[in-house]
Coordinates of C-alpha atoms in Angstrom, one line a residue:
M1248 CA 95.0 4.1 118.9
T1249 CA 97.8 6.7 118.7
L1250 CA 97.1 10.4 119.0
K1251 CA 97.8 13.1 116.4
L1252 CA 99.6 16.1 117.7
H1253 CA 99.6 19.5 116.0
W1254 CA 101.2 22.8 116.8
F1255 CA 100.3 26.4 116.0
L1256 CA 101.8 29.1 113.8
P1257 CA 101.6 32.5 115.6
T1258 CA 100.8 34.6 112.5
T1259 CA 99.7 37.5 114.6
G1260 CA 103.0 37.7 116.5
D1261 CA 104.6 35.9 119.4
G1262 CA 106.3 36.6 122.7
R1263 CA 106.8 35.7 126.4
T1264 CA 103.4 37.1 127.4
I1265 CA 100.0 36.3 126.1
V1266 CA 99.7 38.0 122.7
E1267 CA 96.3 39.6 122.7
H1268 CA 95.4 40.3 119.1
F1269 CA 92.1 38.7 118.3
H1270 CA 89.1 39.7 116.3
A1271 CA 90.1 43.3 116.8
S1272 CA 92.4 45.9 115.3
R1273 CA 96.1 45.4 115.9
A1274 CA 96.3 48.5 118.1
A1275 CA 93.8 47.0 120.5
G1276 CA 96.1 44.4 121.9
A1277 CA 99.6 44.2 123.4
S1278 CA 102.5 44.6 121.0
S1279 CA 104.2 41.4 119.9
A1280 CA 107.8 41.0 121.0
R1281 CA 108.3 38.9 117.9
E1282 CA 106.8 39.9 114.6
P1283 CA 105.4 37.1 112.4
S1284 CA 108.1 37.3 109.8
L1285 CA 108.6 34.4 107.4
D1286 CA 111.9 33.7 109.0
Y1287 CA 110.4 33.4 112.5
L1288 CA 107.4 31.4 111.3
A1289 CA 109.8 29.0 109.5
Q1290 CA 111.7 28.5 112.8
V1291 CA 108.4 27.6 114.6
A1292 CA 107.4 25.3 111.8
R1293 CA 110.7 23.5 111.8
A1294 CA 110.6 23.2 115.6
A1295 CA 107.2 21.6 115.3
E1296 CA 108.4 19.2 112.7
A1297 CA 111.5 18.3 114.7
N1298 CA 109.4 17.7 117.8
G1299 CA 107.1 15.2 116.2
F1300 CA 104.0 17.4 115.5
E1301 CA 102.1 16.2 112.5
G1302 CA 100.9 19.6 111.5
V1303 CA 100.5 23.3 112.4
L1304 CA 97.2 25.2 112.6
T1305 CA 97.3 28.7 111.1
P1306 CA 94.5 31.1 112.2
T1307 CA 92.3 33.3 110.1
G1308 CA 91.1 36.8 110.6
T1309 CA 92.0 40.5 110.0
W1310 CA 94.2 40.3 113.1
C1311 CA 96.8 37.9 111.6
E1312 CA 98.6 37.3 108.3
D1313 CA 96.7 35.4 105.6
A1314 CA 96.7 31.7 106.3
W1315 CA 96.9 30.5 102.7
L1316 CA 99.8 32.7 101.7
T1317 CA 101.8 32.1 104.9
T1318 CA 101.5 28.3 104.8
A1319 CA 102.2 28.1 101.1
A1320 CA 105.4 30.1 101.7
L1321 CA 106.5 27.5 104.3
I1322 CA 106.2 24.4 102.2
R1323 CA 109.8 24.6 101.1
E1324 CA 110.9 25.4 104.7
T1325 CA 109.7 21.9 105.9
R1326 CA 109.7 18.4 104.7
S1327 CA 106.8 16.5 106.2
L1328 CA 104.9 19.0 108.3
K1329 CA 101.2 19.4 107.3
F1330 CA 99.4 22.7 107.3
L1331 CA 96.0 23.1 108.9
V1332 CA 94.8 26.1 107.0
A1333 CA 92.0 28.0 108.6
F1334 CA 89.6 29.9 106.4
R1335 CA 86.1 31.5 106.4
P1336 CA 83.5 30.2 104.0
G1337 CA 81.8 33.6 103.9
T1338 CA 84.9 35.3 102.4
V1339 CA 85.8 33.1 99.5
S1340 CA 84.0 31.4 96.7
P1341 CA 83.6 27.6 97.3
T1342 CA 84.9 26.8 93.9
L1343 CA 87.9 29.0 94.4
A1344 CA 88.5 27.4 97.8
A1345 CA 88.3 23.9 96.3
Q1346 CA 90.8 25.0 93.6
M1347 CA 93.2 26.6 96.2
A1348 CA 93.1 23.5 98.4
G1349 CA 93.6 21.2 95.4
T1350 CA 96.6 23.2 94.2
F1351 CA 98.0 23.3 97.7
Q1352 CA 97.6 19.6 98.0
R1353 CA 99.5 19.0 94.8
I1354 CA 102.4 21.4 95.3
S1355 CA 102.9 20.3 98.9
E1356 CA 102.6 16.6 98.0
G1357 CA 99.7 16.0 100.3
R1358 CA 100.3 18.2 103.2
V1359 CA 97.2 20.4 103.5
L1360 CA 94.4 20.1 106.1
L1361 CA 91.5 22.4 106.1
N1362 CA 90.0 24.1 109.1
V1363 CA 86.6 25.6 108.3
V1364 CA 85.9 28.7 110.5
T1365 CA 82.3 29.8 110.2
G1366 CA 82.8 32.8 112.4
G1367 CA 81.0 33.8 115.6
D1368 CA 81.9 37.5 115.8
A1369 CA 79.6 39.7 113.7
V1370 CA 82.0 42.7 113.9
E1371 CA 84.8 40.6 112.4
Q1372 CA 82.5 39.1 109.7
R1373 CA 81.3 42.5 108.6
R1374 CA 84.9 43.6 108.0
F1375 CA 84.9 40.9 105.3
G1376 CA 81.6 42.1 103.9
D1377 CA 79.6 39.3 105.5
W1378 CA 76.2 40.4 106.9
H1379 CA 74.7 37.0 107.6
D1380 CA 73.5 36.3 111.1
H1381 CA 74.9 33.5 113.2
D1382 CA 72.6 30.6 112.1
Q1383 CA 72.6 31.8 108.5
R1384 CA 76.4 31.6 108.5
Y1385 CA 76.3 27.9 109.6
A1386 CA 73.6 27.1 107.0
R1387 CA 75.8 28.7 104.3
T1388 CA 78.8 26.7 105.6
G1389 CA 76.9 23.5 105.0
E1390 CA 76.1 24.6 101.4
F1391 CA 79.7 25.7 100.9
L1392 CA 81.1 22.3 101.9
E1393 CA 78.5 20.5 99.6
I1394 CA 79.9 22.5 96.7
V1395 CA 83.6 22.0 97.7
R1396 CA 83.2 18.2 97.8
G1397 CA 81.2 18.4 94.6
V1398 CA 84.0 20.2 92.9
W1399 CA 86.5 17.7 94.2
S1400 CA 84.5 14.9 92.5
G1401 CA 86.3 15.7 89.3
K1402 CA 83.2 16.3 87.3
P1403 CA 81.3 19.6 86.6
F1404 CA 79.0 20.3 89.6
D1405 CA 75.8 22.2 89.8
Y1406 CA 74.2 23.3 93.0
E1407 CA 71.5 25.7 94.1
G1408 CA 70.9 26.4 97.8
E1409 CA 69.4 29.2 99.9
H1410 CA 72.7 31.0 100.1
L1411 CA 75.0 29.7 97.3
K1412 CA 74.6 28.7 93.7
V1413 CA 77.1 27.4 91.2
E1414 CA 76.8 25.9 87.7
G1415 CA 79.4 23.6 86.1
A1416 CA 81.8 24.2 89.0
T1417 CA 85.0 22.3 88.4
T1418 CA 88.8 22.5 89.0
R1419 CA 91.9 21.4 87.1
A1420 CA 92.1 18.1 89.0
A1421 CA 90.7 16.4 92.1
P1422 CA 93.0 16.5 95.0
D1423 CA 94.6 13.2 95.9
P1424 CA 94.3 12.6 98.8
V1425 CA 91.2 14.7 99.5
P1426 CA 92.2 17.1 102.3
P1427 CA 90.4 16.3 105.6
I1428 CA 88.1 18.9 106.9
Y1429 CA 88.4 20.1 110.5
F1430 CA 85.3 22.0 111.9
G1431 CA 84.4 23.6 115.2
G1432 CA 81.2 25.1 116.7
S1433 CA 79.2 24.6 119.8
S1434 CA 75.8 26.0 118.9
P1435 CA 72.7 24.0 117.9
A1436 CA 73.2 25.5 114.4
A1437 CA 76.8 24.2 114.2
L1438 CA 76.5 20.6 115.5
P1439 CA 74.4 19.1 112.6
I1440 CA 76.6 20.8 110.0
A1441 CA 79.8 19.4 111.7
A1442 CA 78.2 15.9 111.8
K1443 CA 77.3 16.0 108.1
H1444 CA 80.5 17.5 106.7
A1445 CA 83.5 17.3 109.0
D1446 CA 86.2 14.6 109.2
V1447 CA 87.5 16.0 112.5
Y1448 CA 85.3 17.9 115.0
L1449 CA 87.3 20.4 117.0
T1450 CA 86.4 21.8 120.4
W1451 CA 88.1 24.3 122.6
G1452 CA 89.6 23.1 125.9
E1453 CA 86.7 22.8 128.3
P1454 CA 87.1 20.4 131.3
P1455 CA 87.0 16.7 130.2
A1456 CA 83.4 16.1 131.4
Q1457 CA 82.1 19.0 129.3
V1458 CA 84.1 17.8 126.3
A1459 CA 82.7 14.3 126.7
E1460 CA 79.2 15.7 126.7
K1461 CA 79.8 17.7 123.5
I1462 CA 81.3 14.7 121.8
A1463 CA 78.3 12.6 122.6
K1464 CA 76.0 15.2 121.1
V1465 CA 78.0 15.4 117.9
R1466 CA 78.2 11.6 117.7
E1467 CA 74.4 11.4 117.9
F1468 CA 74.1 13.7 114.9
A1469 CA 76.8 11.8 113.0
D1470 CA 75.0 8.5 113.6
E1471 CA 71.9 10.0 112.0
Q1472 CA 74.0 10.7 109.0
G1473 CA 75.7 7.3 109.0
R1474 CA 79.1 8.9 109.5
K1475 CA 82.0 8.5 111.9
L1476 CA 84.1 11.5 112.9
R1477 CA 87.4 11.9 114.7
F1478 CA 87.5 14.4 117.6
G1479 CA 90.2 17.0 118.4
I1480 CA 90.8 19.7 120.9
R1481 CA 92.5 23.1 120.9
L1482 CA 94.6 23.9 123.9
H1483 CA 97.7 25.8 125.0
T1484 CA 100.4 24.0 126.9
L1485 CA 102.9 25.0 129.6
S1486 CA 104.9 22.1 131.0
R1487 CA 108.1 22.0 132.9
D1488 CA 110.3 19.4 134.7
T1489 CA 108.3 20.1 137.9
A1490 CA 104.8 21.3 138.6
A1491 CA 106.1 24.2 140.7
E1492 CA 108.2 25.5 137.8
A1493 CA 105.2 25.2 135.4
W1494 CA 102.8 27.1 137.7
A1495 CA 105.5 29.7 138.4
E1496 CA 105.6 30.4 134.6
A1497 CA 101.8 30.6 134.5
A1498 CA 101.9 33.1 137.3
K1499 CA 104.3 35.2 135.3
L1500 CA 101.8 35.2 132.4
L1501 CA 99.0 36.3 134.7
D1502 CA 101.1 39.0 136.5
A1503 CA 101.9 40.5 133.1
I1504 CA 98.2 41.1 132.3
D1505 CA 96.9 44.6 133.0
P1506 CA 93.5 44.4 134.8
E1507 CA 92.2 47.1 132.5
R1508 CA 93.1 44.9 129.5
I1509 CA 91.1 42.1 131.0
A1510 CA 88.0 44.3 131.5
H1511 CA 88.3 45.6 127.9
T1512 CA 88.8 42.2 126.4
Q1513 CA 85.9 40.6 128.3
K1514 CA 83.6 43.5 127.2
Q1515 CA 84.6 42.8 123.6
L1516 CA 84.1 39.0 124.0
S1517 CA 80.8 39.3 125.7
A1518 CA 79.4 40.7 122.5
S1519 CA 80.4 37.5 120.5
E1520 CA 77.6 35.4 119.0
S1521 CA 79.9 32.3 119.4
V1522 CA 78.5 29.8 121.9
G1523 CA 81.9 28.3 122.2
Q1524 CA 83.3 31.7 123.2
Q1525 CA 80.6 32.1 125.7
R1526 CA 81.5 28.8 127.2
M1527 CA 85.1 29.8 127.3
A1528 CA 84.3 33.0 129.2
A1529 CA 82.2 31.1 131.7
L1530 CA 85.2 29.1 132.8
H1531 CA 87.0 32.1 134.3
G1532 CA 84.3 34.7 134.7
G1533 CA 86.9 37.4 134.1
K1534 CA 88.1 37.1 137.7
T1535 CA 91.7 36.9 139.0
D1536 CA 91.2 37.4 142.7
G1537 CA 92.1 33.7 143.4
G1538 CA 95.6 34.1 141.9
V1539 CA 97.0 31.7 139.4
R1540 CA 95.7 28.5 141.0
G1541 CA 92.3 30.1 141.3
L1542 CA 92.0 29.8 137.6
E1543 CA 92.7 26.1 137.6
I1544 CA 89.2 24.8 136.6
H1545 CA 90.2 21.1 136.5
P1546 CA 93.4 19.5 137.7
N1547 CA 96.2 21.0 135.5
L1548 CA 93.7 22.8 133.3
W1549 CA 94.2 26.6 133.5
A1550 CA 91.7 29.2 132.2
G1551 CA 94.0 32.2 132.5
I1552 CA 94.8 32.5 128.8
G1553 CA 91.1 33.3 128.0
L1554 CA 91.2 36.5 130.2
V1555 CA 92.8 38.4 127.3
R1556 CA 92.6 36.0 124.3
G1557 CA 89.6 35.1 122.3
G1558 CA 89.0 31.6 121.1
A1559 CA 91.1 28.9 122.8
G1560 CA 91.5 30.1 126.3
T1561 CA 92.7 27.2 128.4
A1562 CA 96.1 25.6 128.9
L1563 CA 97.6 22.4 130.1
V1564 CA 99.8 23.4 133.0
G1565 CA 102.0 21.1 135.1
S1566 CA 104.9 18.7 135.1
H1567 CA 105.4 16.8 131.9
R1568 CA 103.8 13.7 133.5
E1569 CA 100.8 15.7 134.7
V1570 CA 100.2 17.2 131.3
A1571 CA 100.5 13.8 129.8
D1572 CA 97.9 12.5 132.4
L1573 CA 95.4 15.2 131.3
I1574 CA 96.0 14.4 127.6
E1575 CA 95.3 10.8 128.4
E1576 CA 92.2 11.8 130.3
Y1577 CA 90.9 13.7 127.2
H1578 CA 91.8 10.7 125.0
A1579 CA 89.7 8.4 127.2
H1580 CA 86.7 10.6 126.4
G1581 CA 87.3 10.3 122.7
I1582 CA 89.8 13.0 121.7
E1583 CA 92.3 11.7 119.1
E1584 CA 93.9 15.0 117.9
F1585 CA 95.4 17.7 120.0
V1586 CA 96.1 21.2 118.5
L1587 CA 98.5 22.8 120.9
S1588 CA 100.3 26.1 121.3
G1589 CA 102.3 28.1 124.0
Y1590 CA 104.1 31.4 124.6
P1591 CA 106.5 31.7 123.0
H1592 CA 105.6 29.1 120.4
L1593 CA 109.2 28.4 119.4
E1594 CA 110.4 27.5 123.0
E1595 CA 107.2 25.8 124.1
A1596 CA 107.3 23.4 121.1
Y1597 CA 110.6 22.1 122.5
W1598 CA 109.3 22.0 126.1
F1599 CA 106.4 19.8 125.0
G1600 CA 108.4 17.8 122.4
E1601 CA 111.3 17.0 124.8
G1602 CA 109.2 16.7 127.9
V1603 CA 105.6 15.6 127.3
R1604 CA 105.9 13.7 124.1
P1605 CA 108.4 11.1 125.4
E1606 CA 106.0 10.5 128.3
L1607 CA 103.1 9.9 125.8
A1608 CA 105.3 7.6 123.8
R1609 CA 106.1 5.5 126.8
R1610 CA 102.3 5.1 127.3
G1611 CA 101.9 4.0 123.7
L1612 CA 99.8 7.1 122.8
V1613 CA 102.3 8.4 120.1
P1614 CA 105.1 6.7 118.2
A1615 CA 108.6 7.3 119.5
L1616 CA 110.7 9.6 117.5

């Protein structure tokens, strides 16, 4: 089975160092060398399309531009690229979300994918007026998705749950095709919701053995629901013609990080309720004393990004062949979709597209361009 490759839209800014804005005020992180203007994001989107990526993930939060508006503006800048729009169920009505997704699907001619982000940072959630606790947020997400799919049925839909209630919920027309739902979460509260509602379960880039363990758990829950899911992974990538060149670039990223910034970031992240974030932090422990290779937690899997970035904190680092090897290893454990990114996103889309993708095509894992 061939893989699906996705890229990332840096709607918080971009540059040749790790852009640190995450779940915090813009002033808390390093300045972006490249602002997320529509012109720049269009360049990244077209680069992703030209290099064979199926879609692009657009993040959600107060630290980036709005995902719905940004991606809608990019429809006319691309031809076939799909947009994996991240949004938070606690910040929008489920009926409105169903309407927005349906409209997007029609005006883009079927190019919307939905990434449901329940949210693991209470501080960030409260900025949006959401005061639910961690487990309540996931319970509400389940109700939210029940309503969204009910609205998409094309008939007026009634629902009353513990957190949400609608009466006669409907929209102009059911989306065709129905947008697939991507969903992540590592906690006991998250996994059953993912198994019941997601089409694609997304995990952050832990070592392959840990990813395999998580996939097995989600599959157990899905089997209980009589459902089959696809599995995806969110990673950064840094590949070059030789391994030495790639690791030299990783060393530059590490050398550019202020130790005080690492300490500040890790203090912030340690307060996160997200189990996934806790697992990311455990991979590096906030330590850099082993140098760039000291953060290699599995062959060609580097945890340095997570020192100053929340969420996805690991990168595929190595020669094009080595990166392809690790992708194939993840695939052997059940991963079928890869959501990738790199600094800067414009240039790294070409490094991957011209270096790693042809290697994957030779192995029959992606179609040749």
